[in-house]
mmCIF file of N, CA and C in Angstrom:
data_model
loop_
_atom_site.group_PDB
_atom_site.id
_atom_site.type_symbol
_atom_site.label_atom_id
_atom_site.label_comp_id
_atom_site.label_asym_id
_atom_site.label_seq_id
_atom_site.Cartn_x
_atom_site.Cartn_y
_atom_site.Cartn_z
ATOM 1 N N UNK A 15 48.495 -11.985 16.671
ATOM 2 C CA UNK A 15 48.752 -11.529 15.320
ATOM 3 C C UNK A 15 49.631 -10.292 15.337
ATOM 4 N N UNK A 16 50.445 -10.211 14.346
ATOM 5 C CA UNK A 16 51.305 -9.049 14.204
ATOM 6 C C UNK A 16 50.483 -7.893 13.644
ATOM 7 N N UNK A 17 50.932 -6.659 13.885
ATOM 8 C CA UNK A 17 50.176 -5.507 13.374
ATOM 9 C C UNK A 17 49.984 -5.531 11.855
ATOM 10 N N UNK A 18 50.998 -6.000 11.103
ATOM 11 C CA UNK A 18 50.856 -6.041 9.641
ATOM 12 C C UNK A 18 49.780 -7.042 9.231
ATOM 13 N N UNK A 19 49.720 -8.149 9.931
ATOM 14 C CA UNK A 19 48.718 -9.156 9.601
ATOM 15 C C UNK A 19 47.307 -8.624 9.894
ATOM 16 N N UNK A 20 47.146 -7.876 10.991
ATOM 17 C CA UNK A 20 45.839 -7.295 11.314
ATOM 18 C C UNK A 20 45.436 -6.271 10.266
ATOM 19 N N UNK A 21 46.382 -5.452 9.825
ATOM 20 C CA UNK A 21 46.095 -4.445 8.806
ATOM 21 C C UNK A 21 45.709 -5.106 7.496
ATOM 22 N N UNK A 22 46.409 -6.163 7.123
ATOM 23 C CA UNK A 22 46.094 -6.872 5.882
ATOM 24 C C UNK A 22 44.720 -7.525 5.973
ATOM 25 N N UNK A 23 44.395 -8.085 7.137
ATOM 26 C CA UNK A 23 43.078 -8.719 7.313
ATOM 27 C C UNK A 23 41.968 -7.677 7.229
ATOM 28 N N UNK A 24 42.180 -6.518 7.843
ATOM 29 C CA UNK A 24 41.178 -5.449 7.773
ATOM 30 C C UNK A 24 41.015 -4.944 6.346
ATOM 31 N N UNK A 25 42.142 -4.813 5.643
ATOM 32 C CA UNK A 25 42.108 -4.329 4.271
ATOM 33 C C UNK A 25 41.358 -5.309 3.377
ATOM 34 N N UNK A 26 41.622 -6.597 3.534
ATOM 35 C CA UNK A 26 40.941 -7.587 2.709
ATOM 36 C C UNK A 26 39.461 -7.657 3.076
ATOM 37 N N UNK A 27 39.130 -7.482 4.356
ATOM 38 C CA UNK A 27 37.734 -7.470 4.782
ATOM 39 C C UNK A 27 37.013 -6.248 4.208
ATOM 40 N N UNK A 28 37.678 -5.111 4.216
ATOM 41 C CA UNK A 28 37.094 -3.891 3.655
ATOM 42 C C UNK A 28 36.881 -4.048 2.151
ATOM 43 N N UNK A 29 37.880 -4.590 1.455
ATOM 44 C CA UNK A 29 37.751 -4.785 0.009
ATOM 45 C C UNK A 29 36.620 -5.745 -0.327
ATOM 46 N N UNK A 30 36.477 -6.817 0.431
ATOM 47 C CA UNK A 30 35.389 -7.753 0.151
ATOM 48 C C UNK A 30 34.024 -7.122 0.459
ATOM 49 N N UNK A 31 33.955 -6.288 1.474
ATOM 50 C CA UNK A 31 32.693 -5.603 1.785
ATOM 51 C C UNK A 31 32.302 -4.646 0.661
ATOM 52 N N UNK A 32 33.274 -3.897 0.150
ATOM 53 C CA UNK A 32 33.000 -2.968 -0.961
ATOM 54 C C UNK A 32 32.593 -3.746 -2.209
ATOM 55 N N UNK A 33 33.291 -4.847 -2.480
ATOM 56 C CA UNK A 33 32.949 -5.674 -3.638
ATOM 57 C C UNK A 33 31.536 -6.233 -3.503
ATOM 58 N N UNK A 34 31.187 -6.725 -2.329
ATOM 59 C CA UNK A 34 29.829 -7.240 -2.105
ATOM 60 C C UNK A 34 28.784 -6.141 -2.259
ATOM 61 N N UNK A 35 29.104 -4.947 -1.790
ATOM 62 C CA UNK A 35 28.187 -3.817 -1.921
ATOM 63 C C UNK A 35 27.923 -3.506 -3.391
ATOM 64 N N UNK A 36 28.984 -3.432 -4.199
ATOM 65 C CA UNK A 36 28.812 -3.122 -5.619
ATOM 66 C C UNK A 36 28.061 -4.225 -6.352
ATOM 67 N N UNK A 37 28.339 -5.481 -6.029
ATOM 68 C CA UNK A 37 27.628 -6.582 -6.683
ATOM 69 C C UNK A 37 26.149 -6.584 -6.301
ATOM 70 N N UNK A 38 25.843 -6.345 -5.040
ATOM 71 C CA UNK A 38 24.445 -6.290 -4.613
ATOM 72 C C UNK A 38 23.730 -5.104 -5.257
ATOM 73 N N UNK A 39 24.401 -3.953 -5.340
ATOM 74 C CA UNK A 39 23.803 -2.774 -5.979
ATOM 75 C C UNK A 39 23.512 -3.067 -7.444
ATOM 76 N N UNK A 40 24.469 -3.682 -8.126
ATOM 77 C CA UNK A 40 24.305 -3.980 -9.545
ATOM 78 C C UNK A 40 23.191 -4.993 -9.788
ATOM 79 N N UNK A 41 23.065 -5.971 -8.906
ATOM 80 C CA UNK A 41 22.075 -7.029 -9.108
ATOM 81 C C UNK A 41 20.668 -6.615 -8.677
ATOM 82 N N UNK A 42 20.539 -5.787 -7.659
ATOM 83 C CA UNK A 42 19.225 -5.532 -7.071
ATOM 84 C C UNK A 42 18.625 -4.167 -7.395
ATOM 85 N N UNK A 43 19.399 -3.239 -7.920
ATOM 86 C CA UNK A 43 18.885 -1.895 -8.189
ATOM 87 C C UNK A 43 18.327 -1.819 -9.602
ATOM 88 N N UNK A 44 17.095 -1.355 -9.755
ATOM 89 C CA UNK A 44 16.519 -1.216 -11.099
ATOM 90 C C UNK A 44 17.285 -0.181 -11.924
ATOM 91 N N UNK A 45 17.287 -0.342 -13.248
ATOM 92 C CA UNK A 45 18.016 0.604 -14.119
ATOM 93 C C UNK A 45 17.556 2.054 -13.959
ATOM 94 N N UNK A 46 16.271 2.253 -13.685
ATOM 95 C CA UNK A 46 15.736 3.606 -13.492
ATOM 96 C C UNK A 46 16.427 4.287 -12.305
ATOM 97 N N UNK A 47 16.629 3.558 -11.222
ATOM 98 C CA UNK A 47 17.290 4.135 -10.052
ATOM 99 C C UNK A 47 18.787 4.310 -10.288
ATOM 100 N N UNK A 48 19.386 3.444 -11.077
ATOM 101 C CA UNK A 48 20.812 3.605 -11.410
ATOM 102 C C UNK A 48 21.034 4.889 -12.198
ATOM 103 N N UNK A 49 20.090 5.194 -13.091
ATOM 104 C CA UNK A 49 20.191 6.435 -13.867
ATOM 105 C C UNK A 49 20.092 7.655 -12.956
ATOM 106 N N UNK A 50 19.153 7.616 -12.022
ATOM 107 C CA UNK A 50 19.015 8.715 -11.066
ATOM 108 C C UNK A 50 20.269 8.822 -10.198
ATOM 109 N N UNK A 51 20.819 7.679 -9.783
ATOM 110 C CA UNK A 51 22.047 7.682 -8.972
ATOM 111 C C UNK A 51 23.219 8.279 -9.733
ATOM 112 N N UNK A 52 23.315 7.984 -11.031
ATOM 113 C CA UNK A 52 24.410 8.560 -11.816
ATOM 114 C C UNK A 52 24.266 10.081 -11.913
ATOM 115 N N UNK A 53 23.035 10.576 -12.006
ATOM 116 C CA UNK A 53 22.823 12.020 -12.016
ATOM 117 C C UNK A 53 23.186 12.635 -10.665
ATOM 118 N N UNK A 54 22.876 11.933 -9.579
ATOM 119 C CA UNK A 54 23.259 12.417 -8.249
ATOM 120 C C UNK A 54 24.780 12.499 -8.108
ATOM 121 N N UNK A 55 25.488 11.503 -8.632
ATOM 122 C CA UNK A 55 26.963 11.538 -8.584
ATOM 123 C C UNK A 55 27.481 12.711 -9.410
ATOM 124 N N UNK A 56 26.889 12.939 -10.591
ATOM 125 C CA UNK A 56 27.294 14.076 -11.412
ATOM 126 C C UNK A 56 27.095 15.397 -10.672
ATOM 127 N N UNK A 57 25.936 15.554 -10.026
ATOM 128 C CA UNK A 57 25.672 16.790 -9.287
ATOM 129 C C UNK A 57 26.662 16.971 -8.142
ATOM 130 N N UNK A 58 26.986 15.894 -7.451
ATOM 131 C CA UNK A 58 27.936 15.982 -6.347
ATOM 132 C C UNK A 58 29.328 16.381 -6.858
ATOM 133 N N UNK A 59 29.780 15.748 -7.937
ATOM 134 C CA UNK A 59 31.097 16.081 -8.490
ATOM 135 C C UNK A 59 31.122 17.508 -9.039
ATOM 136 N N UNK A 60 30.039 17.930 -9.656
ATOM 137 C CA UNK A 60 29.962 19.290 -10.173
ATOM 138 C C UNK A 60 30.042 20.315 -9.040
ATOM 139 N N UNK A 61 29.364 20.052 -7.935
ATOM 140 C CA UNK A 61 29.439 20.941 -6.774
ATOM 141 C C UNK A 61 30.833 20.982 -6.178
ATOM 142 N N UNK A 62 31.498 19.832 -6.124
ATOM 143 C CA UNK A 62 32.869 19.788 -5.601
ATOM 144 C C UNK A 62 33.802 20.596 -6.493
ATOM 145 N N UNK A 63 33.652 20.465 -7.798
ATOM 146 C CA UNK A 63 34.502 21.227 -8.729
ATOM 147 C C UNK A 63 34.242 22.722 -8.580
ATOM 148 N N UNK A 64 32.996 23.128 -8.460
ATOM 149 C CA UNK A 64 32.683 24.547 -8.281
ATOM 150 C C UNK A 64 33.281 25.093 -6.994
ATOM 151 N N UNK A 65 33.150 24.326 -5.922
ATOM 152 C CA UNK A 65 33.689 24.768 -4.640
ATOM 153 C C UNK A 65 35.211 24.845 -4.686
ATOM 154 N N UNK A 66 35.847 23.843 -5.284
ATOM 155 C CA UNK A 66 37.314 23.849 -5.398
ATOM 156 C C UNK A 66 37.784 25.030 -6.241
ATOM 157 N N UNK A 67 37.078 25.315 -7.327
ATOM 158 C CA UNK A 67 37.441 26.454 -8.163
ATOM 159 C C UNK A 67 37.332 27.748 -7.373
ATOM 160 N N UNK A 68 36.272 27.882 -6.592
ATOM 161 C CA UNK A 68 36.082 29.090 -5.789
ATOM 162 C C UNK A 68 37.193 29.249 -4.761
ATOM 163 N N UNK A 69 37.594 28.164 -4.131
ATOM 164 C CA UNK A 69 38.621 28.229 -3.095
ATOM 165 C C UNK A 69 40.017 28.407 -3.700
ATOM 166 N N UNK A 70 40.310 27.671 -4.760
ATOM 167 C CA UNK A 70 41.671 27.647 -5.297
ATOM 168 C C UNK A 70 41.965 28.747 -6.313
ATOM 169 N N UNK A 71 40.991 29.122 -7.121
ATOM 170 C CA UNK A 71 41.265 30.082 -8.197
ATOM 171 C C UNK A 71 40.748 31.467 -7.828
ATOM 172 N N UNK A 72 39.449 31.628 -7.865
ATOM 173 C CA UNK A 72 38.874 32.932 -7.533
ATOM 174 C C UNK A 72 37.389 32.789 -7.239
ATOM 175 N N UNK A 73 36.876 33.746 -6.532
ATOM 176 C CA UNK A 73 35.431 33.810 -6.310
ATOM 177 C C UNK A 73 34.924 35.184 -6.715
ATOM 178 N N UNK A 74 35.558 35.764 -7.751
ATOM 179 C CA UNK A 74 35.266 37.148 -8.133
ATOM 180 C C UNK A 74 33.778 37.427 -8.303
ATOM 181 N N UNK A 75 33.085 36.784 -9.239
ATOM 182 C CA UNK A 75 31.640 37.053 -9.222
ATOM 183 C C UNK A 75 30.990 36.133 -8.183
ATOM 184 N N UNK A 76 31.048 36.561 -6.919
ATOM 185 C CA UNK A 76 30.629 35.694 -5.820
ATOM 186 C C UNK A 76 29.169 35.285 -5.936
ATOM 187 N N UNK A 77 28.321 36.189 -6.443
ATOM 188 C CA UNK A 77 26.915 35.817 -6.584
ATOM 189 C C UNK A 77 26.748 34.713 -7.627
ATOM 190 N N UNK A 78 27.641 34.659 -8.629
ATOM 191 C CA UNK A 78 27.579 33.576 -9.608
ATOM 192 C C UNK A 78 27.959 32.246 -8.960
ATOM 193 N N UNK A 79 28.968 32.275 -8.094
ATOM 194 C CA UNK A 79 29.332 31.047 -7.380
ATOM 195 C C UNK A 79 28.196 30.592 -6.485
ATOM 196 N N UNK A 80 27.612 31.511 -5.729
ATOM 197 C CA UNK A 80 26.521 31.156 -4.829
ATOM 198 C C UNK A 80 25.341 30.600 -5.624
ATOM 199 N N UNK A 81 25.014 31.230 -6.743
ATOM 200 C CA UNK A 81 23.892 30.759 -7.562
ATOM 201 C C UNK A 81 24.177 29.368 -8.133
ATOM 202 N N UNK A 82 25.371 29.163 -8.647
ATOM 203 C CA UNK A 82 25.721 27.860 -9.212
ATOM 204 C C UNK A 82 25.750 26.768 -8.166
ATOM 205 N N UNK A 83 26.331 27.071 -7.019
ATOM 206 C CA UNK A 83 26.422 26.067 -5.958
ATOM 207 C C UNK A 83 25.036 25.779 -5.374
ATOM 208 N N UNK A 84 24.227 26.808 -5.200
ATOM 209 C CA UNK A 84 22.862 26.609 -4.706
ATOM 210 C C UNK A 84 22.037 25.803 -5.704
ATOM 211 N N UNK A 85 22.279 26.029 -6.985
ATOM 212 C CA UNK A 85 21.594 25.255 -8.011
ATOM 213 C C UNK A 85 21.959 23.779 -7.906
ATOM 214 N N UNK A 86 23.250 23.500 -7.704
ATOM 215 C CA UNK A 86 23.684 22.113 -7.542
ATOM 216 C C UNK A 86 23.068 21.465 -6.312
ATOM 217 N N UNK A 87 23.121 22.144 -5.190
ATOM 218 C CA UNK A 87 22.587 21.581 -3.946
ATOM 219 C C UNK A 87 21.074 21.391 -4.053
ATOM 220 N N UNK A 88 20.382 22.392 -4.581
ATOM 221 C CA UNK A 88 18.933 22.281 -4.733
ATOM 222 C C UNK A 88 18.526 21.159 -5.669
ATOM 223 N N UNK A 89 19.245 21.040 -6.788
ATOM 224 C CA UNK A 89 18.939 19.971 -7.741
ATOM 225 C C UNK A 89 19.238 18.601 -7.139
ATOM 226 N N UNK A 90 20.299 18.518 -6.329
ATOM 227 C CA UNK A 90 20.621 17.267 -5.646
ATOM 228 C C UNK A 90 19.492 16.868 -4.698
ATOM 229 N N UNK A 91 18.984 17.825 -3.947
ATOM 230 C CA UNK A 91 17.900 17.536 -3.000
ATOM 231 C C UNK A 91 16.639 17.108 -3.747
ATOM 232 N N UNK A 92 16.305 17.803 -4.817
ATOM 233 C CA UNK A 92 15.122 17.423 -5.597
ATOM 234 C C UNK A 92 15.277 16.032 -6.209
ATOM 235 N N UNK A 93 16.471 15.726 -6.702
ATOM 236 C CA UNK A 93 16.703 14.422 -7.316
ATOM 237 C C UNK A 93 16.689 13.307 -6.270
ATOM 238 N N UNK A 94 17.255 13.564 -5.097
ATOM 239 C CA UNK A 94 17.211 12.565 -4.029
ATOM 240 C C UNK A 94 15.766 12.309 -3.602
ATOM 241 N N UNK A 95 14.957 13.351 -3.588
ATOM 242 C CA UNK A 95 13.540 13.186 -3.261
ATOM 243 C C UNK A 95 12.834 12.359 -4.332
ATOM 244 N N UNK A 96 13.145 12.631 -5.589
ATOM 245 C CA UNK A 96 12.566 11.844 -6.682
ATOM 246 C C UNK A 96 12.963 10.380 -6.546
ATOM 247 N N UNK A 97 14.227 10.129 -6.219
ATOM 248 C CA UNK A 97 14.699 8.749 -6.087
ATOM 249 C C UNK A 97 13.962 8.017 -4.973
ATOM 250 N N UNK A 98 13.761 8.686 -3.865
ATOM 251 C CA UNK A 98 13.071 8.023 -2.762
ATOM 252 C C UNK A 98 11.598 7.770 -3.094
ATOM 253 N N UNK A 99 10.987 8.616 -3.907
ATOM 254 C CA UNK A 99 9.572 8.444 -4.234
ATOM 255 C C UNK A 99 9.338 7.386 -5.301
ATOM 256 N N UNK A 100 10.289 7.190 -6.225
ATOM 257 C CA UNK A 100 10.082 6.197 -7.288
ATOM 258 C C UNK A 100 10.701 4.847 -6.950
ATOM 259 N N UNK A 101 11.390 4.740 -5.832
ATOM 260 C CA UNK A 101 11.980 3.473 -5.416
ATOM 261 C C UNK A 101 10.861 2.488 -5.064
ATOM 262 N N UNK A 102 10.828 1.312 -5.715
ATOM 263 C CA UNK A 102 9.756 0.344 -5.420
ATOM 264 C C UNK A 102 9.735 -0.117 -3.962
ATOM 265 N N UNK A 103 10.857 -0.099 -3.287
ATOM 266 C CA UNK A 103 10.902 -0.524 -1.890
ATOM 267 C C UNK A 103 10.238 0.486 -0.953
ATOM 268 N N UNK A 104 10.044 1.716 -1.413
ATOM 269 C CA UNK A 104 9.409 2.756 -0.598
ATOM 270 C C UNK A 104 7.937 2.957 -0.964
ATOM 271 N N UNK A 105 7.368 2.036 -1.691
ATOM 272 C CA UNK A 105 5.999 2.194 -2.180
ATOM 273 C C UNK A 105 5.005 2.372 -1.035
ATOM 274 N N UNK A 106 5.217 1.682 0.087
ATOM 275 C CA UNK A 106 4.249 1.790 1.191
ATOM 276 C C UNK A 106 4.291 3.160 1.856
ATOM 277 N N UNK A 107 5.420 3.851 1.792
ATOM 278 C CA UNK A 107 5.518 5.185 2.389
ATOM 279 C C UNK A 107 4.979 6.268 1.469
ATOM 280 N N UNK A 108 4.994 6.005 0.162
ATOM 281 C CA UNK A 108 4.504 6.979 -0.819
ATOM 282 C C UNK A 108 3.349 6.370 -1.612
ATOM 283 N N UNK A 109 2.399 5.774 -0.917
ATOM 284 C CA UNK A 109 1.316 5.075 -1.613
ATOM 285 C C UNK A 109 0.399 6.024 -2.371
ATOM 286 N N UNK A 110 0.319 7.286 -1.966
ATOM 287 C CA UNK A 110 -0.545 8.248 -2.649
ATOM 288 C C UNK A 110 0.149 8.962 -3.807
ATOM 289 N N UNK A 111 1.459 8.708 -3.979
ATOM 290 C CA UNK A 111 2.229 9.405 -5.009
ATOM 291 C C UNK A 111 2.650 8.406 -6.078
ATOM 292 N N UNK A 112 2.138 8.576 -7.289
ATOM 293 C CA UNK A 112 2.540 7.709 -8.393
ATOM 294 C C UNK A 112 3.908 8.171 -8.910
ATOM 295 N N UNK A 113 4.641 7.304 -9.603
ATOM 296 C CA UNK A 113 5.933 7.730 -10.165
ATOM 297 C C UNK A 113 5.792 8.908 -11.138
ATOM 298 N N UNK A 114 4.686 8.943 -11.872
ATOM 299 C CA UNK A 114 4.469 10.064 -12.802
ATOM 300 C C UNK A 114 4.273 11.368 -12.033
ATOM 301 N N UNK A 115 3.542 11.299 -10.933
ATOM 302 C CA UNK A 115 3.326 12.486 -10.096
ATOM 303 C C UNK A 115 4.639 12.935 -9.472
ATOM 304 N N UNK A 116 5.457 11.973 -9.028
ATOM 305 C CA UNK A 116 6.758 12.307 -8.437
ATOM 306 C C UNK A 116 7.634 13.009 -9.465
ATOM 307 N N UNK A 117 7.615 12.517 -10.716
ATOM 308 C CA UNK A 117 8.423 13.150 -11.755
ATOM 309 C C UNK A 117 7.895 14.543 -12.088
ATOM 310 N N UNK A 118 6.589 14.703 -12.125
ATOM 311 C CA UNK A 118 6.010 16.030 -12.380
ATOM 312 C C UNK A 118 6.399 17.002 -11.273
ATOM 313 N N UNK A 119 6.351 16.555 -10.024
ATOM 314 C CA UNK A 119 6.794 17.406 -8.909
ATOM 315 C C UNK A 119 8.262 17.776 -9.053
ATOM 316 N N UNK A 120 9.073 16.816 -9.480
ATOM 317 C CA UNK A 120 10.501 17.062 -9.696
ATOM 318 C C UNK A 120 10.715 18.125 -10.769
ATOM 319 N N UNK A 121 9.996 18.015 -11.865
ATOM 320 C CA UNK A 121 10.153 18.967 -12.969
ATOM 321 C C UNK A 121 9.709 20.367 -12.540
ATOM 322 N N UNK A 122 8.568 20.467 -11.888
ATOM 323 C CA UNK A 122 8.078 21.781 -11.444
ATOM 324 C C UNK A 122 9.039 22.377 -10.411
ATOM 325 N N UNK A 123 9.512 21.566 -9.476
ATOM 326 C CA UNK A 123 10.475 22.053 -8.487
ATOM 327 C C UNK A 123 11.771 22.511 -9.126
ATOM 328 N N UNK A 124 12.227 21.801 -10.154
ATOM 329 C CA UNK A 124 13.453 22.192 -10.855
ATOM 330 C C UNK A 124 13.271 23.516 -11.589
ATOM 331 N N UNK A 125 12.112 23.694 -12.201
ATOM 332 C CA UNK A 125 11.854 24.950 -12.914
ATOM 333 C C UNK A 125 11.838 26.118 -11.931
ATOM 334 N N UNK A 126 11.154 25.946 -10.819
ATOM 335 C CA UNK A 126 11.104 27.005 -9.810
ATOM 336 C C UNK A 126 12.499 27.284 -9.254
ATOM 337 N N UNK A 127 13.259 26.231 -8.954
ATOM 338 C CA UNK A 127 14.626 26.398 -8.451
ATOM 339 C C UNK A 127 15.475 27.197 -9.434
ATOM 340 N N UNK A 128 15.446 26.826 -10.692
ATOM 341 C CA UNK A 128 16.293 27.516 -11.664
ATOM 342 C C UNK A 128 15.789 28.918 -11.977
ATOM 343 N N UNK A 129 14.511 29.170 -11.804
ATOM 344 C CA UNK A 129 14.000 30.533 -11.935
ATOM 345 C C UNK A 129 14.618 31.430 -10.858
ATOM 346 N N UNK A 130 14.643 30.935 -9.615
ATOM 347 C CA UNK A 130 15.249 31.719 -8.537
ATOM 348 C C UNK A 130 16.745 31.874 -8.727
ATOM 349 N N UNK A 131 17.406 30.817 -9.195
ATOM 350 C CA UNK A 131 18.860 30.907 -9.431
ATOM 351 C C UNK A 131 19.140 31.938 -10.520
ATOM 352 N N UNK A 132 18.372 31.918 -11.586
ATOM 353 C CA UNK A 132 18.576 32.875 -12.678
ATOM 354 C C UNK A 132 18.348 34.299 -12.182
ATOM 355 N N UNK A 133 17.342 34.514 -11.364
ATOM 356 C CA UNK A 133 17.093 35.850 -10.832
ATOM 357 C C UNK A 133 18.182 36.284 -9.851
ATOM 358 N N UNK A 134 18.784 35.330 -9.151
ATOM 359 C CA UNK A 134 19.851 35.674 -8.217
ATOM 360 C C UNK A 134 21.107 36.143 -8.959
ATOM 361 N N UNK A 135 21.317 35.645 -10.176
ATOM 362 C CA UNK A 135 22.495 36.054 -10.933
ATOM 363 C C UNK A 135 22.472 37.541 -11.250
ATOM 364 N N UNK A 136 21.316 38.113 -11.349
ATOM 365 C CA UNK A 136 21.194 39.551 -11.578
ATOM 366 C C UNK A 136 21.196 39.857 -12.993
#
């Protein structure tokens, strides 16, 4: 095979793999987890924008950048933990934790996280 043909075959294989991934995600993921996933994507994009702003424009109130970025990272970790606890496929690993308890832990952890972030702002 010529190099162009190999590249085209790899590209088409990659595209079909991505398409299969999205179709399987859409068909097999419950709406509750899709909502949590969309929030995780928002947090990731928000952190990227904050970091880019700090690097490209200014980091003048540096403690504000650190507080905002730490808030994003902390909220991402708490949300990822919530997702793993409410996922029906992980029920055997979290048999003692009900989805309501997982959400309550998420809310309390978020309040504590944002309390520390607010105090860090000064």
